[in-house]
Amino acid sequence: MTGKATRTLLSGALLVVGTLLAGCATAESKAPGWTAQPGSGATAPASADASSPATASVGASPGAASSGTPQAVATAAAWKTFSDSGKTVSFDLPEDWIAQSVTPEEGTLPGALKIEVKKSDGTFMAALRTGLPPSSAECPETSRRPYTVVSSVPVEVAAAGGEGTIPPRVVFRVIQGYRYFGSYGITNVVGGADGQACELRNILRGPAGKGDYSFGDLVAVKAFAPDEKVAPAKAFDTLGEAARYANEGTEFANVQRMLMSLKIKN
């Protein structure tokens, strides 16, 4: 092959590669991306605490912990930051969502906050609660139900450690009853032993005397009875449905990004 022909072929190849790269850059710039499961997909063993970075694969059996495939899911294009009047907590949320301070429930500590987050149409998405009294971890064996961690990612947020705690994580977990009941939130509390629990608590242990924090759709989710109200928890017929909600849906991508932006000031 002559030198002139070789140069022609190389030029053509470079042109094709440049075109492909340009096309990829254009596709990625259409909308912001949020990766629900960052990392290489390392799997935690099923015998480990099920609030660790393990995920449920579509069709997984109850209590299973297996690696999920990272997926980039688009979130809202515009975001804003909410902070309470005392500047003790702050978080980001989509521009068209609403964050509003409301009266905390009875039994919370002095100075407690409750901030509800809703979509523009009034749909409840999450509540940030502070000053919660310590919750009980008692769980009779006869009341335990299988649960699965569908999504779990580490988050940098202040929390007290100690027995029964793990590094803080943003999680989406389901517990099995007559359906699979799902809930999302931030926690540093162990879910349960051997994939069994009475309830899954979206709780961050706070400093001594300050109470606990909760940021999620529920403070705790359980296996509901058929005559109980499920909302704002999610209900799924299969683990596959729960996995698709967490790994493919824009709603959860927005929620996850909001939860991970939480900042707690002393």
Short mmCIF file of N, CA and C in Angstrom, two decimals, residues 46-228:
data_model
loop_
_atom_site.label_atom_id
_atom_site.label_comp_id
_atom_site.label_asym_id
_atom_site.label_seq_id
_atom_site.Cartn_x
_atom_site.Cartn_y
_atom_site.Cartn_z
N ALA A 46 -25.22 -11.86 51.44
CA ALA A 46 -26.57 -11.79 51.98
C ALA A 46 -26.58 -11.86 53.49
N SER A 47 -25.54 -12.45 54.10
CA SER A 47 -25.49 -12.56 55.54
C SER A 47 -25.06 -11.27 56.20
N ALA A 48 -24.52 -10.31 55.43
CA ALA A 48 -24.12 -9.02 55.98
C ALA A 48 -25.35 -8.19 56.27
N ASP A 49 -25.15 -7.10 57.03
CA ASP A 49 -26.29 -6.23 57.29
C ASP A 49 -26.88 -5.77 55.97
N ALA A 50 -28.16 -5.90 55.83
CA ALA A 50 -28.81 -5.63 54.54
C ALA A 50 -29.01 -4.15 54.27
N SER A 51 -28.44 -3.29 55.09
CA SER A 51 -28.41 -1.87 54.76
C SER A 51 -27.08 -1.50 54.15
N SER A 52 -26.24 -2.49 53.90
CA SER A 52 -24.96 -2.26 53.24
C SER A 52 -25.18 -2.14 51.74
N PRO A 53 -24.12 -1.79 50.94
CA PRO A 53 -24.33 -1.48 49.52
C PRO A 53 -24.65 -2.68 48.66
N ALA A 54 -25.75 -3.35 48.92
CA ALA A 54 -26.21 -4.44 48.10
C ALA A 54 -27.54 -4.07 47.49
N THR A 55 -27.82 -4.62 46.32
CA THR A 55 -29.06 -4.26 45.64
C THR A 55 -29.79 -5.50 45.17
N ALA A 56 -31.07 -5.36 44.95
CA ALA A 56 -31.88 -6.48 44.50
C ALA A 56 -31.93 -6.49 42.98
N SER A 57 -31.60 -7.62 42.39
CA SER A 57 -31.73 -7.74 40.95
C SER A 57 -33.17 -8.10 40.62
N VAL A 58 -33.59 -7.80 39.40
CA VAL A 58 -34.95 -8.11 38.98
C VAL A 58 -35.18 -9.61 39.08
N GLY A 59 -36.25 -9.98 39.78
CA GLY A 59 -36.56 -11.40 39.93
C GLY A 59 -35.87 -12.05 41.10
N ALA A 60 -35.15 -11.29 41.94
CA ALA A 60 -34.45 -11.87 43.07
C ALA A 60 -35.44 -12.40 44.09
N SER A 61 -35.02 -13.41 44.84
CA SER A 61 -35.88 -13.97 45.87
C SER A 61 -35.86 -13.10 47.11
N PRO A 62 -36.85 -13.21 48.00
CA PRO A 62 -36.90 -12.39 49.21
C PRO A 62 -35.65 -12.57 50.04
N GLY A 63 -35.14 -11.46 50.59
CA GLY A 63 -33.96 -11.50 51.43
C GLY A 63 -32.65 -11.54 50.66
N ALA A 64 -32.72 -11.65 49.33
CA ALA A 64 -31.50 -11.74 48.55
C ALA A 64 -30.81 -10.39 48.49
N ALA A 65 -29.49 -10.43 48.32
CA ALA A 65 -28.71 -9.20 48.14
C ALA A 65 -27.76 -9.44 46.98
N SER A 66 -28.01 -8.78 45.87
CA SER A 66 -27.17 -8.98 44.69
C SER A 66 -26.89 -7.66 44.02
N SER A 67 -25.91 -7.65 43.15
CA SER A 67 -25.44 -6.40 42.55
C SER A 67 -26.42 -5.87 41.52
N GLY A 68 -26.71 -4.57 41.60
CA GLY A 68 -27.54 -3.92 40.60
C GLY A 68 -26.66 -3.28 39.54
N THR A 69 -27.19 -3.07 38.37
CA THR A 69 -26.44 -2.47 37.29
C THR A 69 -26.54 -0.94 37.37
N PRO A 70 -25.41 -0.22 37.43
CA PRO A 70 -25.48 1.24 37.48
C PRO A 70 -26.19 1.80 36.25
N GLN A 71 -27.08 2.74 36.49
CA GLN A 71 -27.79 3.36 35.38
C GLN A 71 -27.87 4.87 35.61
N ALA A 72 -27.62 5.65 34.58
CA ALA A 72 -27.74 7.10 34.67
C ALA A 72 -29.19 7.48 34.40
N VAL A 73 -29.82 8.09 35.40
CA VAL A 73 -31.22 8.49 35.28
C VAL A 73 -31.30 10.00 35.36
N ALA A 74 -32.01 10.61 34.43
CA ALA A 74 -32.12 12.06 34.39
C ALA A 74 -32.92 12.56 35.59
N THR A 75 -32.46 13.67 36.18
CA THR A 75 -33.19 14.32 37.26
C THR A 75 -33.72 15.65 36.74
N ALA A 76 -34.42 16.37 37.62
CA ALA A 76 -34.96 17.68 37.25
C ALA A 76 -33.85 18.59 36.76
N ALA A 77 -34.15 19.45 35.81
CA ALA A 77 -33.14 20.32 35.22
C ALA A 77 -32.74 21.46 36.16
N ALA A 78 -33.68 21.95 36.98
CA ALA A 78 -33.42 23.10 37.85
C ALA A 78 -33.65 22.71 39.30
N TRP A 79 -32.72 23.14 40.18
CA TRP A 79 -32.78 22.81 41.59
C TRP A 79 -32.64 24.06 42.45
N LYS A 80 -33.13 23.98 43.68
CA LYS A 80 -33.00 25.07 44.63
C LYS A 80 -32.60 24.49 45.99
N THR A 81 -32.23 25.36 46.93
CA THR A 81 -31.80 24.91 48.26
C THR A 81 -32.76 25.43 49.32
N PHE A 82 -33.19 24.54 50.19
CA PHE A 82 -34.03 24.93 51.33
C PHE A 82 -33.19 24.92 52.60
N SER A 83 -33.40 25.90 53.46
CA SER A 83 -32.78 25.93 54.78
C SER A 83 -33.81 26.44 55.78
N ASP A 84 -33.83 25.87 56.97
CA ASP A 84 -34.77 26.33 57.99
C ASP A 84 -34.33 27.70 58.49
N SER A 85 -35.20 28.38 59.23
CA SER A 85 -34.92 29.75 59.68
C SER A 85 -33.70 29.82 60.59
N GLY A 86 -33.43 28.75 61.32
CA GLY A 86 -32.26 28.75 62.20
C GLY A 86 -30.99 28.27 61.54
N LYS A 87 -31.07 27.95 60.25
CA LYS A 87 -29.91 27.48 59.48
C LYS A 87 -29.27 26.23 60.10
N THR A 88 -30.10 25.35 60.65
CA THR A 88 -29.56 24.13 61.25
C THR A 88 -29.54 22.95 60.28
N VAL A 89 -30.42 22.98 59.29
CA VAL A 89 -30.44 21.93 58.27
C VAL A 89 -30.67 22.58 56.91
N SER A 90 -30.21 21.91 55.88
CA SER A 90 -30.46 22.38 54.51
C SER A 90 -30.40 21.19 53.57
N PHE A 91 -31.07 21.33 52.43
CA PHE A 91 -31.03 20.30 51.40
C PHE A 91 -31.49 20.91 50.09
N ASP A 92 -31.15 20.25 48.99
CA ASP A 92 -31.55 20.68 47.65
C ASP A 92 -32.81 19.92 47.23
N LEU A 93 -33.61 20.55 46.40
CA LEU A 93 -34.80 19.91 45.86
C LEU A 93 -35.12 20.51 44.49
N PRO A 94 -35.87 19.77 43.66
CA PRO A 94 -36.23 20.31 42.35
C PRO A 94 -36.93 21.66 42.46
N GLU A 95 -36.71 22.52 41.48
CA GLU A 95 -37.21 23.89 41.51
C GLU A 95 -38.73 23.95 41.72
N ASP A 96 -39.48 23.02 41.15
CA ASP A 96 -40.94 23.09 41.25
C ASP A 96 -41.51 22.31 42.42
N TRP A 97 -40.66 21.74 43.28
CA TRP A 97 -41.14 21.09 44.49
C TRP A 97 -41.25 22.13 45.61
N ILE A 98 -42.02 21.81 46.62
CA ILE A 98 -42.29 22.75 47.71
C ILE A 98 -41.82 22.15 49.03
N ALA A 99 -41.03 22.91 49.80
CA ALA A 99 -40.60 22.52 51.14
C ALA A 99 -41.23 23.49 52.13
N GLN A 100 -41.89 22.95 53.15
CA GLN A 100 -42.63 23.80 54.09
C GLN A 100 -42.46 23.28 55.51
N SER A 101 -42.14 24.19 56.43
CA SER A 101 -42.04 23.84 57.85
C SER A 101 -43.45 23.69 58.43
N VAL A 102 -43.66 22.59 59.15
CA VAL A 102 -44.95 22.33 59.79
C VAL A 102 -44.71 21.99 61.25
N THR A 103 -45.78 21.86 62.02
CA THR A 103 -45.65 21.55 63.44
C THR A 103 -45.20 20.11 63.65
N PRO A 104 -44.12 19.90 64.42
CA PRO A 104 -43.65 18.53 64.67
C PRO A 104 -44.68 17.72 65.46
N GLU A 105 -44.59 16.40 65.37
CA GLU A 105 -45.48 15.54 66.13
C GLU A 105 -45.22 15.65 67.63
N GLU A 106 -46.21 15.26 68.42
CA GLU A 106 -46.04 15.25 69.86
C GLU A 106 -44.96 14.25 70.25
N GLY A 107 -44.23 14.58 71.33
CA GLY A 107 -43.20 13.68 71.82
C GLY A 107 -41.80 14.01 71.33
N THR A 108 -41.68 14.94 70.39
CA THR A 108 -40.35 15.33 69.92
C THR A 108 -39.69 16.26 70.94
N LEU A 109 -38.39 16.39 70.84
CA LEU A 109 -37.63 17.19 71.79
C LEU A 109 -37.79 18.68 71.50
N PRO A 110 -37.54 19.53 72.50
CA PRO A 110 -37.62 20.99 72.28
C PRO A 110 -36.73 21.42 71.13
N GLY A 111 -37.24 22.30 70.29
CA GLY A 111 -36.48 22.78 69.13
C GLY A 111 -36.55 21.87 67.93
N ALA A 112 -37.38 20.81 68.00
CA ALA A 112 -37.50 19.87 66.88
C ALA A 112 -38.11 20.54 65.66
N LEU A 113 -37.74 20.02 64.49
CA LEU A 113 -38.25 20.54 63.23
C LEU A 113 -38.98 19.43 62.47
N LYS A 114 -39.95 19.83 61.66
CA LYS A 114 -40.55 18.94 60.68
C LYS A 114 -40.75 19.73 59.41
N ILE A 115 -40.13 19.28 58.34
CA ILE A 115 -40.20 19.97 57.05
C ILE A 115 -40.74 18.98 56.02
N GLU A 116 -41.88 19.28 55.45
CA GLU A 116 -42.49 18.41 54.45
C GLU A 116 -42.12 18.87 53.04
N VAL A 117 -41.87 17.90 52.19
CA VAL A 117 -41.53 18.17 50.79
C VAL A 117 -42.62 17.56 49.91
N LYS A 118 -43.18 18.38 49.02
CA LYS A 118 -44.22 17.91 48.12
C LYS A 118 -43.93 18.36 46.70
N LYS A 119 -44.51 17.63 45.74
CA LYS A 119 -44.46 18.07 44.36
C LYS A 119 -45.39 19.28 44.19
N SER A 120 -45.31 19.93 43.05
CA SER A 120 -46.13 21.12 42.80
C SER A 120 -47.62 20.80 42.83
N ASP A 121 -48.00 19.53 42.57
CA ASP A 121 -49.41 19.15 42.60
C ASP A 121 -49.87 18.72 43.98
N GLY A 122 -49.00 18.84 44.99
CA GLY A 122 -49.36 18.49 46.36
C GLY A 122 -49.01 17.08 46.77
N THR A 123 -48.43 16.28 45.87
CA THR A 123 -48.05 14.91 46.21
C THR A 123 -46.93 14.91 47.23
N PHE A 124 -47.15 14.25 48.36
CA PHE A 124 -46.13 14.17 49.41
C PHE A 124 -44.96 13.30 48.94
N MET A 125 -43.73 13.79 49.17
CA MET A 125 -42.55 13.06 48.76
C MET A 125 -41.67 12.63 49.93
N ALA A 126 -41.51 13.50 50.92
CA ALA A 126 -40.64 13.18 52.04
C ALA A 126 -40.85 14.18 53.15
N ALA A 127 -40.35 13.84 54.34
CA ALA A 127 -40.36 14.77 55.47
C ALA A 127 -39.02 14.66 56.19
N LEU A 128 -38.47 15.81 56.54
CA LEU A 128 -37.28 15.86 57.37
C LEU A 128 -37.72 16.15 58.80
N ARG A 129 -37.41 15.25 59.70
CA ARG A 129 -37.78 15.40 61.10
C ARG A 129 -36.52 15.42 61.96
N THR A 130 -36.46 16.31 62.93
CA THR A 130 -35.36 16.35 63.88
C THR A 130 -35.92 16.25 65.29
N GLY A 131 -35.03 15.97 66.23
CA GLY A 131 -35.47 15.89 67.63
C GLY A 131 -36.37 14.73 67.93
N LEU A 132 -36.20 13.61 67.22
CA LEU A 132 -37.03 12.43 67.48
C LEU A 132 -36.49 11.67 68.69
N PRO A 133 -37.36 11.16 69.55
CA PRO A 133 -36.90 10.34 70.67
C PRO A 133 -36.33 9.03 70.15
N PRO A 134 -35.39 8.42 70.88
CA PRO A 134 -34.81 7.14 70.43
C PRO A 134 -35.89 6.10 70.18
N SER A 135 -35.76 5.34 69.10
CA SER A 135 -36.76 4.33 68.75
C SER A 135 -36.31 2.96 69.24
N SER A 136 -37.27 2.11 69.51
CA SER A 136 -36.98 0.78 70.03
C SER A 136 -36.53 -0.15 68.91
N ALA A 137 -35.60 -1.03 69.26
CA ALA A 137 -35.11 -2.00 68.28
C ALA A 137 -35.64 -3.40 68.59
N GLU A 138 -36.58 -3.54 69.52
CA GLU A 138 -37.11 -4.84 69.87
C GLU A 138 -37.88 -5.43 68.69
N CYS A 139 -37.64 -6.72 68.45
CA CYS A 139 -38.30 -7.37 67.31
C CYS A 139 -38.45 -8.86 67.62
N PRO A 140 -39.61 -9.28 68.10
CA PRO A 140 -39.84 -10.70 68.38
C PRO A 140 -39.67 -11.54 67.12
N GLU A 141 -39.12 -12.71 67.27
CA GLU A 141 -38.84 -13.56 66.11
C GLU A 141 -40.10 -13.88 65.32
N THR A 142 -41.22 -14.02 66.01
CA THR A 142 -42.47 -14.36 65.31
C THR A 142 -43.01 -13.22 64.47
N SER A 143 -42.49 -12.00 64.70
CA SER A 143 -42.98 -10.83 63.95
C SER A 143 -42.04 -10.43 62.81
N ARG A 144 -40.95 -11.14 62.64
CA ARG A 144 -39.97 -10.77 61.62
C ARG A 144 -40.46 -11.14 60.22
N ARG A 145 -40.09 -10.28 59.25
CA ARG A 145 -40.44 -10.51 57.87
C ARG A 145 -39.20 -10.34 56.99
N PRO A 146 -39.11 -11.05 55.88
CA PRO A 146 -37.95 -10.88 54.98
C PRO A 146 -37.93 -9.48 54.38
N TYR A 147 -36.74 -8.92 54.24
CA TYR A 147 -36.63 -7.63 53.57
C TYR A 147 -35.43 -7.63 52.64
N THR A 148 -35.47 -6.72 51.67
CA THR A 148 -34.42 -6.64 50.65
C THR A 148 -34.02 -5.19 50.45
N VAL A 149 -32.72 -4.96 50.33
CA VAL A 149 -32.21 -3.63 50.02
C VAL A 149 -32.14 -3.50 48.50
N VAL A 150 -32.97 -2.64 47.96
CA VAL A 150 -33.02 -2.45 46.51
C VAL A 150 -31.96 -1.45 46.06
N SER A 151 -31.74 -0.41 46.85
CA SER A 151 -30.75 0.62 46.51
C SER A 151 -30.10 1.09 47.80
N SER A 152 -28.78 1.25 47.79
CA SER A 152 -28.06 1.71 48.97
C SER A 152 -26.77 2.38 48.55
N VAL A 153 -26.63 3.67 48.84
CA VAL A 153 -25.43 4.41 48.50
C VAL A 153 -24.96 5.21 49.71
N PRO A 154 -23.66 5.33 49.92
CA PRO A 154 -23.15 6.09 51.07
C PRO A 154 -23.42 7.57 50.93
N VAL A 155 -23.61 8.25 52.05
CA VAL A 155 -23.85 9.68 52.06
C VAL A 155 -23.05 10.30 53.20
N GLU A 156 -22.51 11.47 52.96
CA GLU A 156 -21.74 12.18 53.98
C GLU A 156 -22.67 13.10 54.76
N VAL A 157 -23.04 12.66 55.95
CA VAL A 157 -23.92 13.44 56.81
C VAL A 157 -23.59 13.10 58.25
N ALA A 158 -23.73 14.09 59.14
CA ALA A 158 -23.39 13.89 60.54
C ALA A 158 -24.36 12.90 61.19
N ALA A 159 -23.81 11.96 61.95
CA ALA A 159 -24.63 10.99 62.67
C ALA A 159 -23.79 10.37 63.78
N ALA A 160 -24.44 10.02 64.87
CA ALA A 160 -23.75 9.37 65.98
C ALA A 160 -23.59 7.88 65.69
N GLY A 161 -22.46 7.32 66.07
CA GLY A 161 -22.20 5.90 65.87
C GLY A 161 -22.59 5.10 67.08
N GLY A 162 -21.97 3.95 67.22
CA GLY A 162 -22.25 3.08 68.35
C GLY A 162 -22.82 1.75 67.92
N GLU A 163 -23.18 0.94 68.90
CA GLU A 163 -23.71 -0.39 68.64
C GLU A 163 -24.98 -0.32 67.80
N GLY A 164 -25.08 -1.19 66.83
CA GLY A 164 -26.26 -1.26 65.99
C GLY A 164 -26.32 -0.22 64.90
N THR A 165 -25.19 0.45 64.62
CA THR A 165 -25.17 1.46 63.56
C THR A 165 -24.20 1.08 62.46
N ILE A 166 -24.37 1.72 61.31
CA ILE A 166 -23.51 1.57 60.15
C ILE A 166 -23.20 2.98 59.64
N PRO A 167 -22.23 3.14 58.73
CA PRO A 167 -22.03 4.45 58.11
C PRO A 167 -23.30 4.89 57.39
N PRO A 168 -23.67 6.17 57.43
CA PRO A 168 -24.93 6.64 56.84
C PRO A 168 -25.06 6.28 55.36
N ARG A 169 -26.28 5.91 54.97
CA ARG A 169 -26.56 5.54 53.60
C ARG A 169 -27.96 6.03 53.21
N VAL A 170 -28.11 6.36 51.94
CA VAL A 170 -29.44 6.62 51.37
C VAL A 170 -29.93 5.29 50.81
N VAL A 171 -31.07 4.84 51.28
CA VAL A 171 -31.52 3.49 50.94
C VAL A 171 -32.95 3.49 50.40
N PHE A 172 -33.24 2.47 49.62
CA PHE A 172 -34.61 2.13 49.27
C PHE A 172 -34.74 0.64 49.54
N ARG A 173 -35.62 0.28 50.47
CA ARG A 173 -35.75 -1.11 50.91
C ARG A 173 -37.20 -1.54 50.87
N VAL A 174 -37.40 -2.83 50.69
CA VAL A 174 -38.75 -3.38 50.70
C VAL A 174 -38.82 -4.50 51.73
N ILE A 175 -39.97 -4.58 52.41
CA ILE A 175 -40.22 -5.64 53.38
C ILE A 175 -41.44 -6.43 52.91
N GLN A 176 -41.37 -7.73 53.06
CA GLN A 176 -42.38 -8.60 52.46
C GLN A 176 -43.57 -8.84 53.38
N GLY A 177 -44.77 -8.56 52.86
CA GLY A 177 -46.01 -8.93 53.52
C GLY A 177 -46.88 -9.57 52.47
N TYR A 178 -48.15 -9.17 52.40
CA TYR A 178 -48.99 -9.68 51.31
C TYR A 178 -48.59 -9.05 49.99
N ARG A 179 -47.81 -7.93 50.07
CA ARG A 179 -47.11 -7.35 48.92
C ARG A 179 -45.73 -6.93 49.41
N TYR A 180 -44.92 -6.37 48.52
CA TYR A 180 -43.62 -5.84 48.90
C TYR A 180 -43.78 -4.35 49.18
N PHE A 181 -43.56 -3.94 50.42
CA PHE A 181 -43.77 -2.56 50.82
C PHE A 181 -42.42 -1.84 50.88
N GLY A 182 -42.30 -0.76 50.09
CA GLY A 182 -41.02 -0.08 49.95
C GLY A 182 -41.00 1.30 50.57
N SER A 183 -39.82 1.71 51.03
CA SER A 183 -39.65 3.03 51.63
C SER A 183 -38.23 3.49 51.40
N TYR A 184 -38.07 4.82 51.22
CA TYR A 184 -36.73 5.38 51.03
C TYR A 184 -36.41 6.37 52.14
N GLY A 185 -35.13 6.55 52.40
CA GLY A 185 -34.70 7.50 53.42
C GLY A 185 -33.22 7.36 53.69
N ILE A 186 -32.76 8.12 54.68
CA ILE A 186 -31.36 8.05 55.12
C ILE A 186 -31.34 7.28 56.43
N THR A 187 -30.37 6.41 56.60
CA THR A 187 -30.26 5.65 57.84
C THR A 187 -28.82 5.35 58.18
N ASN A 188 -28.56 5.22 59.48
CA ASN A 188 -27.30 4.62 59.92
C ASN A 188 -27.59 3.56 60.97
N VAL A 189 -28.84 3.05 60.94
CA VAL A 189 -29.28 2.03 61.87
C VAL A 189 -29.36 0.69 61.14
N VAL A 190 -28.84 -0.35 61.75
CA VAL A 190 -28.87 -1.68 61.16
C VAL A 190 -30.31 -2.09 60.88
N GLY A 191 -30.56 -2.63 59.69
CA GLY A 191 -31.91 -3.00 59.31
C GLY A 191 -32.43 -4.18 60.11
N GLY A 192 -31.69 -5.27 60.14
CA GLY A 192 -32.11 -6.47 60.85
C GLY A 192 -31.13 -7.59 60.60
N ALA A 193 -31.26 -8.66 61.36
CA ALA A 193 -30.33 -9.78 61.24
C ALA A 193 -30.82 -10.79 60.21
N ASP A 194 -29.88 -11.27 59.39
CA ASP A 194 -30.16 -12.33 58.42
C ASP A 194 -31.33 -12.01 57.49
N GLY A 195 -31.42 -10.74 57.07
CA GLY A 195 -32.45 -10.36 56.11
C GLY A 195 -33.86 -10.40 56.66
N GLN A 196 -34.01 -10.30 57.98
CA GLN A 196 -35.32 -10.32 58.62
C GLN A 196 -35.46 -9.09 59.51
N ALA A 197 -36.65 -8.49 59.55
CA ALA A 197 -36.88 -7.32 60.38
C ALA A 197 -38.37 -7.18 60.67
N CYS A 198 -38.68 -6.49 61.76
CA CYS A 198 -40.08 -6.15 62.06
C CYS A 198 -40.47 -4.86 61.35
N GLU A 199 -39.50 -3.94 61.26
CA GLU A 199 -39.69 -2.70 60.54
C GLU A 199 -38.33 -2.20 60.08
N LEU A 200 -38.32 -1.36 59.07
CA LEU A 200 -37.10 -0.77 58.54
C LEU A 200 -37.14 0.72 58.85
N ARG A 201 -36.19 1.19 59.64
CA ARG A 201 -36.23 2.57 60.14
C ARG A 201 -35.33 3.48 59.32
N ASN A 202 -35.91 4.56 58.83
CA ASN A 202 -35.15 5.60 58.14
C ASN A 202 -34.70 6.62 59.18
N ILE A 203 -33.71 6.23 59.97
CA ILE A 203 -33.29 7.00 61.14
C ILE A 203 -31.79 7.25 61.11
N LEU A 204 -31.41 8.48 61.46
CA LEU A 204 -30.02 8.83 61.74
C LEU A 204 -29.90 9.10 63.23
N ARG A 205 -29.00 8.41 63.89
CA ARG A 205 -28.77 8.68 65.30
C ARG A 205 -28.13 10.05 65.47
N GLY A 206 -28.76 10.91 66.27
CA GLY A 206 -28.23 12.25 66.50
C GLY A 206 -27.34 12.31 67.72
N PRO A 207 -26.67 13.43 67.93
CA PRO A 207 -25.81 13.60 69.10
C PRO A 207 -26.61 13.48 70.39
N ALA A 208 -25.93 13.15 71.49
CA ALA A 208 -26.59 13.00 72.78
C ALA A 208 -27.38 14.25 73.13
N GLY A 209 -28.62 14.06 73.50
CA GLY A 209 -29.47 15.17 73.91
C GLY A 209 -30.15 15.89 72.76
N LYS A 210 -29.80 15.55 71.52
CA LYS A 210 -30.37 16.24 70.36
C LYS A 210 -31.48 15.42 69.68
N GLY A 211 -31.59 14.16 70.03
CA GLY A 211 -32.58 13.31 69.39
C GLY A 211 -32.11 12.78 68.04
N ASP A 212 -32.94 11.95 67.44
CA ASP A 212 -32.61 11.37 66.14
C ASP A 212 -33.18 12.22 65.01
N TYR A 213 -32.69 11.94 63.78
CA TYR A 213 -33.16 12.60 62.57
C TYR A 213 -33.81 11.56 61.67
N SER A 214 -34.75 12.01 60.85
CA SER A 214 -35.32 11.16 59.82
C SER A 214 -35.58 12.00 58.58
N PHE A 215 -35.16 11.50 57.43
CA PHE A 215 -35.42 12.17 56.17
C PHE A 215 -35.80 11.10 55.16
N GLY A 216 -37.08 11.03 54.86
CA GLY A 216 -37.57 10.01 53.94
C GLY A 216 -39.08 10.08 53.85
N ASP A 217 -39.69 9.11 53.18
CA ASP A 217 -41.15 9.13 53.06
C ASP A 217 -41.82 8.69 54.35
N LEU A 218 -41.16 7.79 55.12
CA LEU A 218 -41.66 7.34 56.40
C LEU A 218 -40.50 7.25 57.39
N VAL A 219 -40.81 7.41 58.68
CA VAL A 219 -39.79 7.17 59.70
C VAL A 219 -39.45 5.69 59.74
N ALA A 220 -40.45 4.84 59.55
CA ALA A 220 -40.24 3.40 59.52
C ALA A 220 -41.31 2.75 58.66
N VAL A 221 -40.94 1.69 57.97
CA VAL A 221 -41.89 0.95 57.15
C VAL A 221 -41.97 -0.48 57.67
N LYS A 222 -43.15 -1.07 57.59
CA LYS A 222 -43.38 -2.43 58.05
C LYS A 222 -44.19 -3.18 57.00
N ALA A 223 -44.46 -4.44 57.27
CA ALA A 223 -45.35 -5.21 56.41
C ALA A 223 -46.78 -4.90 56.83
N PHE A 224 -47.48 -4.13 56.01
CA PHE A 224 -48.82 -3.69 56.36
C PHE A 224 -49.83 -4.82 56.25
N ALA A 225 -50.91 -4.68 57.04
CA ALA A 225 -52.04 -5.60 56.92
C ALA A 225 -52.94 -5.12 55.79
N PRO A 226 -53.74 -6.00 55.21
CA PRO A 226 -54.59 -5.61 54.07
C PRO A 226 -55.53 -4.44 54.35
N ASP A 227 -55.92 -4.25 55.63
CA ASP A 227 -56.86 -3.17 55.94
C ASP A 227 -56.16 -1.90 56.40
N GLU A 228 -54.81 -1.84 56.33
CA GLU A 228 -54.08 -0.66 56.75
C GLU A 228 -53.75 0.24 55.56
#
